């Protein structure tokens, strides 16, 4: 990956706030507190950037802003050089296709009444005008991409393991043929062996399709094996960003060291 590569996604000075709560907020007497502030980073084609930090550090808020689920009150969010800091309902179909998000809990995003084949075919039709035979073929191809056999098309989410449901959620996002895939804590509910399988799957998809991945996690042990660069968030602000090998090598930023020390088999390496 060239250091001279043109950014696909770029955030500059982004600040995001959620409305205050309570009766003072209802009267407009309370300024919404910033959830994240002064966030700047970019992402190039074929790169994986990890956003790491403790729960509540602002990782998912940034993911939601990039995906159009919330908007920034300050700063810019650009994709392909154009401003995309607009709600998802105002985004073009092309932009919705180009940026896809996979959430932590696939159970909340996969309709239990629909088969895997129906879920994937509907995602395909949302972005591509294809005949039925081609859609069926693409369903099989998507399942193969996430290393599931074709017979999974007839199964329902309740018949799948947690790892299999997450693979289906990834396949649904891939149906759009995105340029950026936002993965928001997608491994946190999975056991270690399944996490390793999903990591290898993402690496393979990135090699084959050149997708840029924004990978959000609280687990620095997982991030180390996937990310090209790591951005560390604390209390809604970036405290460090750099190449993975630099972030994981001394001298450590004090907060990064704290996070590393919290991972039992990695803490010894920070001594």
PDB file of C-alpha atoms in Angstrom, residues 84-209:
ATOM      1  CA  UNK A  84     -20.986  13.034   2.863  1.00  0.00           C
ATOM      2  CA  UNK A  85     -21.927  14.547   6.222  1.00  0.00           C
ATOM      3  CA  UNK A  86     -25.627  14.098   5.500  1.00  0.00           C
ATOM      4  CA  UNK A  87     -28.284  11.755   6.953  1.00  0.00           C
ATOM      5  CA  UNK A  88     -28.554   8.370   5.280  1.00  0.00           C
ATOM      6  CA  UNK A  89     -32.049   9.134   3.943  1.00  0.00           C
ATOM      7  CA  UNK A  90     -30.543  11.972   1.894  1.00  0.00           C
ATOM      8  CA  UNK A  91     -27.640   9.939   0.571  1.00  0.00           C
ATOM      9  CA  UNK A  92     -27.614   8.768  -3.025  1.00  0.00           C
ATOM     10  CA  UNK A  93     -28.024   5.092  -3.803  1.00  0.00           C
ATOM     11  CA  UNK A  94     -24.452   5.029  -5.065  1.00  0.00           C
ATOM     12  CA  UNK A  95     -23.141   6.368  -1.761  1.00  0.00           C
ATOM     13  CA  UNK A  96     -25.230   3.899   0.234  1.00  0.00           C
ATOM     14  CA  UNK A  97     -23.740   1.152  -1.904  1.00  0.00           C
ATOM     15  CA  UNK A  98     -20.163   2.384  -1.512  1.00  0.00           C
ATOM     16  CA  UNK A  99     -20.190   2.468   2.305  1.00  0.00           C
ATOM     17  CA  UNK A 100     -21.641  -0.525   4.121  1.00  0.00           C
ATOM     18  CA  UNK A 101     -21.680  -1.280   7.835  1.00  0.00           C
ATOM     19  CA  UNK A 102     -21.771  -4.593   9.722  1.00  0.00           C
ATOM     20  CA  UNK A 103     -22.986  -4.345  13.311  1.00  0.00           C
ATOM     21  CA  UNK A 104     -21.975  -6.164  16.475  1.00  0.00           C
ATOM     22  CA  UNK A 105     -25.177  -8.170  16.848  1.00  0.00           C
ATOM     23  CA  UNK A 106     -26.349  -9.898  13.652  1.00  0.00           C
ATOM     24  CA  UNK A 107     -29.525 -11.034  15.439  1.00  0.00           C
ATOM     25  CA  UNK A 108     -30.709  -7.423  15.444  1.00  0.00           C
ATOM     26  CA  UNK A 109     -30.137  -6.994  11.711  1.00  0.00           C
ATOM     27  CA  UNK A 110     -31.198 -10.370  10.255  1.00  0.00           C
ATOM     28  CA  UNK A 111     -34.964 -10.841  10.031  1.00  0.00           C
ATOM     29  CA  UNK A 112     -35.704 -14.228  11.672  1.00  0.00           C
ATOM     30  CA  UNK A 113     -38.705 -14.732   9.354  1.00  0.00           C
ATOM     31  CA  UNK A 114     -36.581 -14.626   6.211  1.00  0.00           C
ATOM     32  CA  UNK A 115     -34.254 -17.270   4.846  1.00  0.00           C
ATOM     33  CA  UNK A 116     -30.606 -16.487   4.214  1.00  0.00           C
ATOM     34  CA  UNK A 117     -31.265 -16.668   0.482  1.00  0.00           C
ATOM     35  CA  UNK A 118     -34.085 -14.128   0.724  1.00  0.00           C
ATOM     36  CA  UNK A 119     -31.981 -11.785   2.888  1.00  0.00           C
ATOM     37  CA  UNK A 120     -29.108 -11.837   0.405  1.00  0.00           C
ATOM     38  CA  UNK A 121     -31.263 -11.640  -2.719  1.00  0.00           C
ATOM     39  CA  UNK A 122     -33.094  -8.598  -1.360  1.00  0.00           C
ATOM     40  CA  UNK A 123     -29.745  -6.902  -0.645  1.00  0.00           C
ATOM     41  CA  UNK A 124     -28.579  -7.663  -4.189  1.00  0.00           C
ATOM     42  CA  UNK A 125     -31.773  -6.274  -5.740  1.00  0.00           C
ATOM     43  CA  UNK A 126     -31.520  -3.112  -3.629  1.00  0.00           C
ATOM     44  CA  UNK A 127     -28.393  -2.094  -5.528  1.00  0.00           C
ATOM     45  CA  UNK A 128     -28.399  -4.002  -8.819  1.00  0.00           C
ATOM     46  CA  UNK A 129     -30.994  -4.606 -11.543  1.00  0.00           C
ATOM     47  CA  UNK A 130     -30.603  -8.287 -12.317  1.00  0.00           C
ATOM     48  CA  UNK A 131     -32.823 -11.128 -13.481  1.00  0.00           C
ATOM     49  CA  UNK A 132     -33.827 -13.863 -11.051  1.00  0.00           C
ATOM     50  CA  UNK A 133     -31.337 -16.421 -12.340  1.00  0.00           C
ATOM     51  CA  UNK A 134     -28.447 -13.986 -11.949  1.00  0.00           C
ATOM     52  CA  UNK A 135     -29.589 -13.057  -8.448  1.00  0.00           C
ATOM     53  CA  UNK A 136     -29.626 -16.732  -7.440  1.00  0.00           C
ATOM     54  CA  UNK A 137     -26.139 -17.150  -8.843  1.00  0.00           C
ATOM     55  CA  UNK A 138     -24.923 -14.105  -6.927  1.00  0.00           C
ATOM     56  CA  UNK A 139     -26.433 -15.456  -3.691  1.00  0.00           C
ATOM     57  CA  UNK A 140     -24.347 -18.608  -4.131  1.00  0.00           C
ATOM     58  CA  UNK A 141     -21.273 -16.493  -4.897  1.00  0.00           C
ATOM     59  CA  UNK A 142     -21.766 -14.356  -1.780  1.00  0.00           C
ATOM     60  CA  UNK A 143     -22.109 -17.444   0.395  1.00  0.00           C
ATOM     61  CA  UNK A 144     -18.913 -18.807  -1.131  1.00  0.00           C
ATOM     62  CA  UNK A 145     -17.185 -15.477  -0.445  1.00  0.00           C
ATOM     63  CA  UNK A 146     -17.888 -15.869   3.279  1.00  0.00           C
ATOM     64  CA  UNK A 147     -17.095 -19.607   3.168  1.00  0.00           C
ATOM     65  CA  UNK A 148     -20.597 -20.960   3.553  1.00  0.00           C
ATOM     66  CA  UNK A 149     -22.003 -23.639   1.255  1.00  0.00           C
ATOM     67  CA  UNK A 150     -24.932 -23.003  -1.077  1.00  0.00           C
ATOM     68  CA  UNK A 151     -27.385 -24.967   1.076  1.00  0.00           C
ATOM     69  CA  UNK A 152     -27.250 -22.176   3.663  1.00  0.00           C
ATOM     70  CA  UNK A 153     -29.541 -20.181   1.362  1.00  0.00           C
ATOM     71  CA  UNK A 154     -32.513 -22.228   2.577  1.00  0.00           C
ATOM     72  CA  UNK A 155     -31.694 -21.849   6.265  1.00  0.00           C
ATOM     73  CA  UNK A 156     -33.030 -19.268   8.700  1.00  0.00           C
ATOM     74  CA  UNK A 157     -30.987 -17.158  11.142  1.00  0.00           C
ATOM     75  CA  UNK A 158     -32.191 -19.217  14.118  1.00  0.00           C
ATOM     76  CA  UNK A 159     -30.613 -22.298  12.524  1.00  0.00           C
ATOM     77  CA  UNK A 160     -27.157 -20.713  12.393  1.00  0.00           C
ATOM     78  CA  UNK A 161     -24.378 -20.341  14.933  1.00  0.00           C
ATOM     79  CA  UNK A 162     -23.253 -16.875  15.996  1.00  0.00           C
ATOM     80  CA  UNK A 163     -20.271 -17.026  13.662  1.00  0.00           C
ATOM     81  CA  UNK A 164     -22.440 -18.158  10.757  1.00  0.00           C
ATOM     82  CA  UNK A 165     -24.913 -15.332  11.350  1.00  0.00           C
ATOM     83  CA  UNK A 166     -22.061 -12.832  11.319  1.00  0.00           C
ATOM     84  CA  UNK A 167     -20.819 -14.302   8.026  1.00  0.00           C
ATOM     85  CA  UNK A 168     -24.296 -13.804   6.556  1.00  0.00           C
ATOM     86  CA  UNK A 169     -24.288 -10.192   7.791  1.00  0.00           C
ATOM     87  CA  UNK A 170     -20.927  -9.675   6.067  1.00  0.00           C
ATOM     88  CA  UNK A 171     -22.246 -11.307   2.885  1.00  0.00           C
ATOM     89  CA  UNK A 172     -25.262  -8.990   2.899  1.00  0.00           C
ATOM     90  CA  UNK A 173     -22.954  -5.967   3.123  1.00  0.00           C
ATOM     91  CA  UNK A 174     -20.818  -7.363   0.293  1.00  0.00           C
ATOM     92  CA  UNK A 175     -23.921  -7.672  -1.897  1.00  0.00           C
ATOM     93  CA  UNK A 176     -23.661  -3.934  -2.501  1.00  0.00           C
ATOM     94  CA  UNK A 177     -20.062  -4.311  -3.732  1.00  0.00           C
ATOM     95  CA  UNK A 178     -18.889  -1.586  -1.330  1.00  0.00           C
ATOM     96  CA  UNK A 179     -15.633   0.325  -1.409  1.00  0.00           C
ATOM     97  CA  UNK A 180     -15.610   0.797   2.374  1.00  0.00           C
ATOM     98  CA  UNK A 181     -16.733  -1.814   4.893  1.00  0.00           C
ATOM     99  CA  UNK A 182     -17.304  -0.562   8.443  1.00  0.00           C
ATOM    100  CA  UNK A 183     -17.095  -3.393  10.988  1.00  0.00           C
ATOM    101  CA  UNK A 184     -18.458  -2.282  14.359  1.00  0.00           C
ATOM    102  CA  UNK A 185     -17.352  -4.727  17.097  1.00  0.00           C
ATOM    103  CA  UNK A 186     -18.312  -7.665  14.898  1.00  0.00           C
ATOM    104  CA  UNK A 187     -16.154 -10.152  16.837  1.00  0.00           C
ATOM    105  CA  UNK A 188     -17.049  -9.233  20.402  1.00  0.00           C
ATOM    106  CA  UNK A 189     -19.757 -11.882  20.843  1.00  0.00           C
ATOM    107  CA  UNK A 190     -17.756 -14.706  19.228  1.00  0.00           C
ATOM    108  CA  UNK A 191     -15.340 -17.186  20.774  1.00  0.00           C
ATOM    109  CA  UNK A 192     -11.632 -16.984  19.993  1.00  0.00           C
ATOM    110  CA  UNK A 193     -11.548 -19.702  17.329  1.00  0.00           C
ATOM    111  CA  UNK A 194     -14.438 -18.119  15.408  1.00  0.00           C
ATOM    112  CA  UNK A 195     -12.821 -14.690  15.746  1.00  0.00           C
ATOM    113  CA  UNK A 196      -9.702 -16.051  14.041  1.00  0.00           C
ATOM    114  CA  UNK A 197     -11.810 -17.443  11.190  1.00  0.00           C
ATOM    115  CA  UNK A 198     -13.587 -14.112  10.641  1.00  0.00           C
ATOM    116  CA  UNK A 199     -10.271 -12.217  10.713  1.00  0.00           C
ATOM    117  CA  UNK A 200      -8.845 -14.500   8.043  1.00  0.00           C
ATOM    118  CA  UNK A 201     -12.070 -14.123   6.044  1.00  0.00           C
ATOM    119  CA  UNK A 202     -11.794 -10.315   6.125  1.00  0.00           C
ATOM    120  CA  UNK A 203      -8.144 -10.435   5.101  1.00  0.00           C
ATOM    121  CA  UNK A 204      -8.990 -12.726   2.198  1.00  0.00           C
ATOM    122  CA  UNK A 205     -11.886 -10.531   1.043  1.00  0.00           C
ATOM    123  CA  UNK A 206      -9.666  -7.483   1.191  1.00  0.00           C
ATOM    124  CA  UNK A 207      -6.959  -9.158  -0.891  1.00  0.00           C
ATOM    125  CA  UNK A 208      -9.475 -10.333  -3.486  1.00  0.00           C
ATOM    126  CA  UNK A 209     -11.718  -7.261  -3.679  1.00  0.00           C
TER     127      UNK A 209
END
